[in-house]
Coordinates of C-alpha atoms in Angstrom, one line a residue:
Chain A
X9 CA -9.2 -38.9 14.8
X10 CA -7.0 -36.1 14.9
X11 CA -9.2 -33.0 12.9
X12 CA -6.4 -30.6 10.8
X13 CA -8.6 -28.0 10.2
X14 CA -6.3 -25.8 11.1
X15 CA -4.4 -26.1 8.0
X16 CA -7.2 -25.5 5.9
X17 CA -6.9 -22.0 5.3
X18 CA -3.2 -22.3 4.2
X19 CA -3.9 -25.4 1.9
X20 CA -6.3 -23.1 -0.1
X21 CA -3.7 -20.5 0.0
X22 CA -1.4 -23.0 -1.0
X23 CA 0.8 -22.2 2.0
X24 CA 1.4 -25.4 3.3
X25 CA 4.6 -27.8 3.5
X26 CA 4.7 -30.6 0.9
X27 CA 4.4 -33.1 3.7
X28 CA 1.1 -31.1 5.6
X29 CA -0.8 -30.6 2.4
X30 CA -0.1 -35.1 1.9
X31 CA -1.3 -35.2 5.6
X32 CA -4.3 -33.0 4.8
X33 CA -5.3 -34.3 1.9
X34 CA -5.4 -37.7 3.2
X35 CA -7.3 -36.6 6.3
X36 CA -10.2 -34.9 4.0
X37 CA -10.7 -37.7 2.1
X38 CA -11.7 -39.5 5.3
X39 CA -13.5 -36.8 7.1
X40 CA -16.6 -35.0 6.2
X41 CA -16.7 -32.4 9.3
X42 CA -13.2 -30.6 8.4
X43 CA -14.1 -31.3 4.0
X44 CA -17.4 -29.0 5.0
X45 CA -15.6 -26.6 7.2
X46 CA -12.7 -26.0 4.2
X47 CA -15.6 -25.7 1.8
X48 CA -17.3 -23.3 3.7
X49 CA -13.5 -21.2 4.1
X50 CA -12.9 -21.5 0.7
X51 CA -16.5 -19.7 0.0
X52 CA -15.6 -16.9 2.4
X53 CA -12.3 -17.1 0.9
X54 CA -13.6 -16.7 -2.5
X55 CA -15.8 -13.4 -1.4
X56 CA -13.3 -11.4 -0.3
X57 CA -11.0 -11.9 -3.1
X58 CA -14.2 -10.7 -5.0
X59 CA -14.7 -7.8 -3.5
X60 CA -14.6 -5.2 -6.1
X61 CA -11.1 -3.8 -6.4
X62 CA -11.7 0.5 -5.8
X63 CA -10.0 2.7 -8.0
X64 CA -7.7 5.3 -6.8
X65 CA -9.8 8.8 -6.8
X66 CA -8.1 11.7 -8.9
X67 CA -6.0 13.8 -7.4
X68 CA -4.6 11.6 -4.3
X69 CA -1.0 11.3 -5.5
X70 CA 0.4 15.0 -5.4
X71 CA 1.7 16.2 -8.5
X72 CA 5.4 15.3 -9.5
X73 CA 7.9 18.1 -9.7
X74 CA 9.0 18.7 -12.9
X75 CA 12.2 20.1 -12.4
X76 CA 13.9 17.1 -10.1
X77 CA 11.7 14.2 -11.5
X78 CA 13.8 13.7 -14.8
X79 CA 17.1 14.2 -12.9
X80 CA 16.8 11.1 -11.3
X81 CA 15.4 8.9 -13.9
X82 CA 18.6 8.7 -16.3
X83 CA 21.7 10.0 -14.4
X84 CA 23.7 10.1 -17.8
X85 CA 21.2 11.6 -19.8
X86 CA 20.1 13.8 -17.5
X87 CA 22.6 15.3 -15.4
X88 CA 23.5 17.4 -18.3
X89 CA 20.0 18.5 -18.8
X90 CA 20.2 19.1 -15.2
X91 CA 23.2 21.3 -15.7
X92 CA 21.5 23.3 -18.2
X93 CA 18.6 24.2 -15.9
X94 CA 20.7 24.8 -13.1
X95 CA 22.9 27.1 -15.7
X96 CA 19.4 28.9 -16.8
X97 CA 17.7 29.1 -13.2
X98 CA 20.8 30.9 -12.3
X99 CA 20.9 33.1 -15.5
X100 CA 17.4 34.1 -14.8
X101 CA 18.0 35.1 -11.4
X102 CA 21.0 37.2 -11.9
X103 CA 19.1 39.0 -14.8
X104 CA 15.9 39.6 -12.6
X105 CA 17.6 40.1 -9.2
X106 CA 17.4 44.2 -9.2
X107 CA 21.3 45.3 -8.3
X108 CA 22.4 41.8 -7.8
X109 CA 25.9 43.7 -6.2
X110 CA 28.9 41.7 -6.4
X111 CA 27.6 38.1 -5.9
X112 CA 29.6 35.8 -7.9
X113 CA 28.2 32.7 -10.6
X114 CA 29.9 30.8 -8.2
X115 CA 28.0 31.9 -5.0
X116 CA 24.2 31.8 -6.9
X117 CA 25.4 28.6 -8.3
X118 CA 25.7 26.7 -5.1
X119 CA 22.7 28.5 -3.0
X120 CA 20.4 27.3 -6.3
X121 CA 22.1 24.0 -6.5
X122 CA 21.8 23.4 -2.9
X123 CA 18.2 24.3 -3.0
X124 CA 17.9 21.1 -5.3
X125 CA 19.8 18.8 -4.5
X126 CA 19.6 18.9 -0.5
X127 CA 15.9 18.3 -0.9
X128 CA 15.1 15.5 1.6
X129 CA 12.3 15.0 0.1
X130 CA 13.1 14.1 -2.8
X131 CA 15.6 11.4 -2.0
X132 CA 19.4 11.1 -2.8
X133 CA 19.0 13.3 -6.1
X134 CA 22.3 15.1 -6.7
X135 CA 22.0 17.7 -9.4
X136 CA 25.9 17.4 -10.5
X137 CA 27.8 20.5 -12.9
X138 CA 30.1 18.9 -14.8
X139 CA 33.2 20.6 -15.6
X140 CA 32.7 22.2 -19.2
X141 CA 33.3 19.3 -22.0
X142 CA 31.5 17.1 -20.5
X143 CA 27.8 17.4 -20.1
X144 CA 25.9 14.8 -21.0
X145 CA 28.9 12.0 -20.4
Chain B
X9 CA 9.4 -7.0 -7.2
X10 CA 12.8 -6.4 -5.5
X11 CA 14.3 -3.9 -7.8
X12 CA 14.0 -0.5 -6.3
X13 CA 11.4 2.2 -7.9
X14 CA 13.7 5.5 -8.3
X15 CA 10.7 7.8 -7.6
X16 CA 7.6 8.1 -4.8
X17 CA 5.5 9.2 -7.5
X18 CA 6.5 5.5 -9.5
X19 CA 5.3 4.1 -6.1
X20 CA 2.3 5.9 -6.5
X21 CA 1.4 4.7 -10.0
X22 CA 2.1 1.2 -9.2
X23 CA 1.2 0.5 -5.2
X24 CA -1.5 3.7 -5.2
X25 CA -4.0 1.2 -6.0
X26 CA -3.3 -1.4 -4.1
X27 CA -2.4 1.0 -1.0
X28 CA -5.8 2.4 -1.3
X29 CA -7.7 -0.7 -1.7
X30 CA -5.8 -2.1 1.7
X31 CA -6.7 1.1 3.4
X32 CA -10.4 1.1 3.0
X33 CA -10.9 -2.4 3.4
X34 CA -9.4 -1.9 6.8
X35 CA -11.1 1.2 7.5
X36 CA -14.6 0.6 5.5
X37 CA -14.3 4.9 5.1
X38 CA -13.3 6.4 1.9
X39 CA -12.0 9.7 3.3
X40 CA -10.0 7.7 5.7
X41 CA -8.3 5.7 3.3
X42 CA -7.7 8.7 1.4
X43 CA -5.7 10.1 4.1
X44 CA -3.5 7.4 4.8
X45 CA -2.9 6.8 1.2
X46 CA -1.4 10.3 1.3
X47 CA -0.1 9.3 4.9
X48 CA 1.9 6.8 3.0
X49 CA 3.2 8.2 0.3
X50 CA 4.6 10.9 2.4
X51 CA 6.8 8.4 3.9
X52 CA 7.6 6.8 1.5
X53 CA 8.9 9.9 -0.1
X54 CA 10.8 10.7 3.1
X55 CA 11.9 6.8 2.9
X56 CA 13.2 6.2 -0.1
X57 CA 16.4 8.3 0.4
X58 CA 17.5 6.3 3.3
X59 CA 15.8 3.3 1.6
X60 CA 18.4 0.0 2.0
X61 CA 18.2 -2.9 -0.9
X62 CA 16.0 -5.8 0.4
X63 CA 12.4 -6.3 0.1
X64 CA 10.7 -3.2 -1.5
X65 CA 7.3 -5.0 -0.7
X66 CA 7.9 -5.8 2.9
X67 CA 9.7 -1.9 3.3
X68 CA 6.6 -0.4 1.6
X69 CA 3.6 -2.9 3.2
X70 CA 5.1 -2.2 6.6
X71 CA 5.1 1.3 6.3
X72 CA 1.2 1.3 5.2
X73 CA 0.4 -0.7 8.1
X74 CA 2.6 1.6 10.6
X75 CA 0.9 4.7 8.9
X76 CA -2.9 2.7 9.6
X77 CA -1.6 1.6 13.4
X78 CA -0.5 5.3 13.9
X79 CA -3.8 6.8 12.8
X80 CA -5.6 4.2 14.9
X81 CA -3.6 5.2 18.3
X82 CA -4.1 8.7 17.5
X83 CA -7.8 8.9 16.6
X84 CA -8.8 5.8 19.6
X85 CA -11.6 4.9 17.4
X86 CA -14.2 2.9 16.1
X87 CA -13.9 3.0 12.2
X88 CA -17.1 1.6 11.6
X89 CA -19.2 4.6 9.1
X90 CA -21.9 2.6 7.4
X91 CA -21.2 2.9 3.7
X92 CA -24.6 4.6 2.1
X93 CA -23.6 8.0 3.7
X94 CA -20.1 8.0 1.9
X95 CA -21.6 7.0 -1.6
X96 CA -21.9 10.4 -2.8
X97 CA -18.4 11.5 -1.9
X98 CA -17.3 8.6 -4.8
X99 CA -18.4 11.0 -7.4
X100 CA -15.7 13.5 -7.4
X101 CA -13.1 11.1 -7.9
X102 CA -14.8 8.1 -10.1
X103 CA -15.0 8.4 -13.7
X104 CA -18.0 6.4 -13.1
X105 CA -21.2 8.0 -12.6
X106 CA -21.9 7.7 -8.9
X107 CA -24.8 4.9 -9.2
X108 CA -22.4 2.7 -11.3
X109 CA -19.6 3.3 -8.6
X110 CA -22.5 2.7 -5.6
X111 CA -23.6 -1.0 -7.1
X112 CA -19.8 -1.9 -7.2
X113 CA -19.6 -1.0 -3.5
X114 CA -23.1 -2.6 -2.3
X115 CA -21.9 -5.9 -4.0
X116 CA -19.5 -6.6 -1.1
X117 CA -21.5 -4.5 1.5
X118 CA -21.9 -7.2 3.6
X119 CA -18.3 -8.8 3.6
X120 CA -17.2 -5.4 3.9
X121 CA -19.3 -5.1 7.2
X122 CA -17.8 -8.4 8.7
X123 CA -14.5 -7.4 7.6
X124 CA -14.9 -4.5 10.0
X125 CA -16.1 -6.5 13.0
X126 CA -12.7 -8.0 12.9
X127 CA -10.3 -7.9 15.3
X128 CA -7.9 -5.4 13.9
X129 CA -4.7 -8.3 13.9
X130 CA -7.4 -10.7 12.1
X131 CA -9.0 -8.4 9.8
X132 CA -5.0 -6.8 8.6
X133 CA -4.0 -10.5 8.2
X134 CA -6.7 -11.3 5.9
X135 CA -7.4 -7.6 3.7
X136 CA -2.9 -8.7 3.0
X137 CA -3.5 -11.8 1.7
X138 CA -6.7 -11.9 0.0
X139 CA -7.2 -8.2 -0.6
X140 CA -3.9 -7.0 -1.3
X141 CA -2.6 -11.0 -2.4
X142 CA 0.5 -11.0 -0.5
X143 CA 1.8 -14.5 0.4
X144 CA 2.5 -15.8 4.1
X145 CA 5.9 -14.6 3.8
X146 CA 5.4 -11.4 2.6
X147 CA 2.7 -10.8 5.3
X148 CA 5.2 -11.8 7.6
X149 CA 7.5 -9.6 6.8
X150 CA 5.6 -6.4 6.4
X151 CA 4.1 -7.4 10.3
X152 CA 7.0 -8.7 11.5
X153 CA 5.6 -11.7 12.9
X154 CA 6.3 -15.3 12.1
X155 CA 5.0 -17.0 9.0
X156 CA 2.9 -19.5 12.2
X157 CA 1.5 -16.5 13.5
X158 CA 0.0 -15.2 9.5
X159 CA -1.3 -18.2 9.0
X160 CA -3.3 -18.6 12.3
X161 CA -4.6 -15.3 11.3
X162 CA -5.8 -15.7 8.3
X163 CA -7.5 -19.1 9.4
X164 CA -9.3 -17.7 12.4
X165 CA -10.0 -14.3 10.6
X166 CA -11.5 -16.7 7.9
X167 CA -13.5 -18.2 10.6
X168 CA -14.6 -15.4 12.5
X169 CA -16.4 -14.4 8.6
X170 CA -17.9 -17.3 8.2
X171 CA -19.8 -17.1 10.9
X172 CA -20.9 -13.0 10.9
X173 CA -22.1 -14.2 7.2
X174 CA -23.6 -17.8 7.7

């Protein structure tokens, strides 16, 4: 006789070909050593899915950004949000930059959009200013 | 499964779990599995932007097991710290009070320990699928070996436990 106990483990995972898990089944009907040997897999089996599942401790994901999170979530929504912060980042920076000398909106507008959107890390977010009229398309 | 999570920190929420309870099956250390949990995520973050439509599971499973390889090469060691000593570390992050947390543990101290006397191809094959619950396929995938090859695994990592805990 031919054992199959080699399929054991993916007939209790329920891995096996239509055609194997006939052949198997068949075979463990008829023979007692592989029947023992898959009950005794499917008991090891059955304690390492019971192991108990860990929780993740606090304060392993790093916190989110809160400024480029939401840009990315809802493009539509949020690109004119986006705008808005971009429009108030750069505000804020021309009113607290002590003698600013002639740098243009245009010039603080691209260093601080750069800064965001050219962010590696945070994947393909574009912070986008559209043309007045249309924010929040 | 397939559709594409727009964020690492989604990742996080959803996988953080799961990533974690891969890592310290594999490593039986808690502070180890910390660190690659973070390990992970930090590629993943660097990931995603270059991330191309296909399996998210395989992309992300492959990556955890590259970050655990990696650590493995670089540290050359034996990850084998008996779990007492690292009970009181649980407290800080549990919600649980630190006995509650140290029972859950003890309850699979001894599959834990056989786990670790795994060959590391064995033991990976086996946290996946019965751990983690990924199918053949998926495990295939995220190791890049053939779907024979996962299952030989998991049947001779299965074996190789029930003898360490006959």
């Amino acid at each position: 006789m031919i054992h199959r106990s080699e399929l054991t483990s993916a007939y209790l995972d329920g891995e096996l070909t239509a055609s194997e898990h006939t052949e198997l089944a068949e075979h463990l009907s008829g023979c007692g050593k592989c029947s023992a040997e898959m009950e005794q897999l499917q008991r090891v089996r059955s304690a390492v899915r019971s192991l108990p599942v860990l929780e993740l401790p606090a304060g392993i994901v790093p916190e989110a950004d809160p400024v480029v999170v939401p840009l990315r979530r809802q493009k539509g929504l949020w690109t004119g949000v986006a705008a808005a912060v971009v429009a108030t980042v750069i505000a804020v920076a021309a009113l607290v930059t002590p003698d600013p000398g002639p740098v243009s909106v245009d010039e603080l507008s691209s260093r601080f959009g750069a800064r965001v959107s050219l962010d590696p890390a945070f994947g393909p977010a574009k912070v986008v200013i559209p043309p007045s009229g249309v924010v929040g398309e | 499964m397939e559709s594409i999570p727009l964020t690492w920190e989604e990742v996080a929420r959803v996988y953080g779990r799961k990533i974690y309870n891969f890592a310290y099956r594999l490593t039986g250390n808690p502070d180890d599995a910390h660190d690659l949990v973070q390990e992970v995520l930090l590629r993943v973050r660097r990931g995603l932007a270059s991330y191309q439509p296909g399996s998210f599971e395989g992309w992300l499973w492959r990556i955890t097991r590259n970050a655990f390889l990696d650590d493995i090469r670089k540290r050359n060691r034996r990850p084998t710290t008996p779990l007492p000593d690292e009970v009181d570390r649980w407290g800080r992050a549990s919600s649980e009070s630190a006995d509650v947390e140290y029972a859950r543990i003890s309850l699979g101290d001894d599959i834990q320990k056989a786990l670790l006397q795994l060959p590391i191809d064995f033991r990976e094959a086996v946290v996946l699928c019965d751990v983690v619950g990924l199918s053949y396929e998926e495990i295939a995938l995220a190791a890049a070996i053939p779907i024979g090859t996962v299952r030989s695994r998991i049947h001779r990592g299965r074996r190789m436990l029930k003898e360490l805990l006959a």
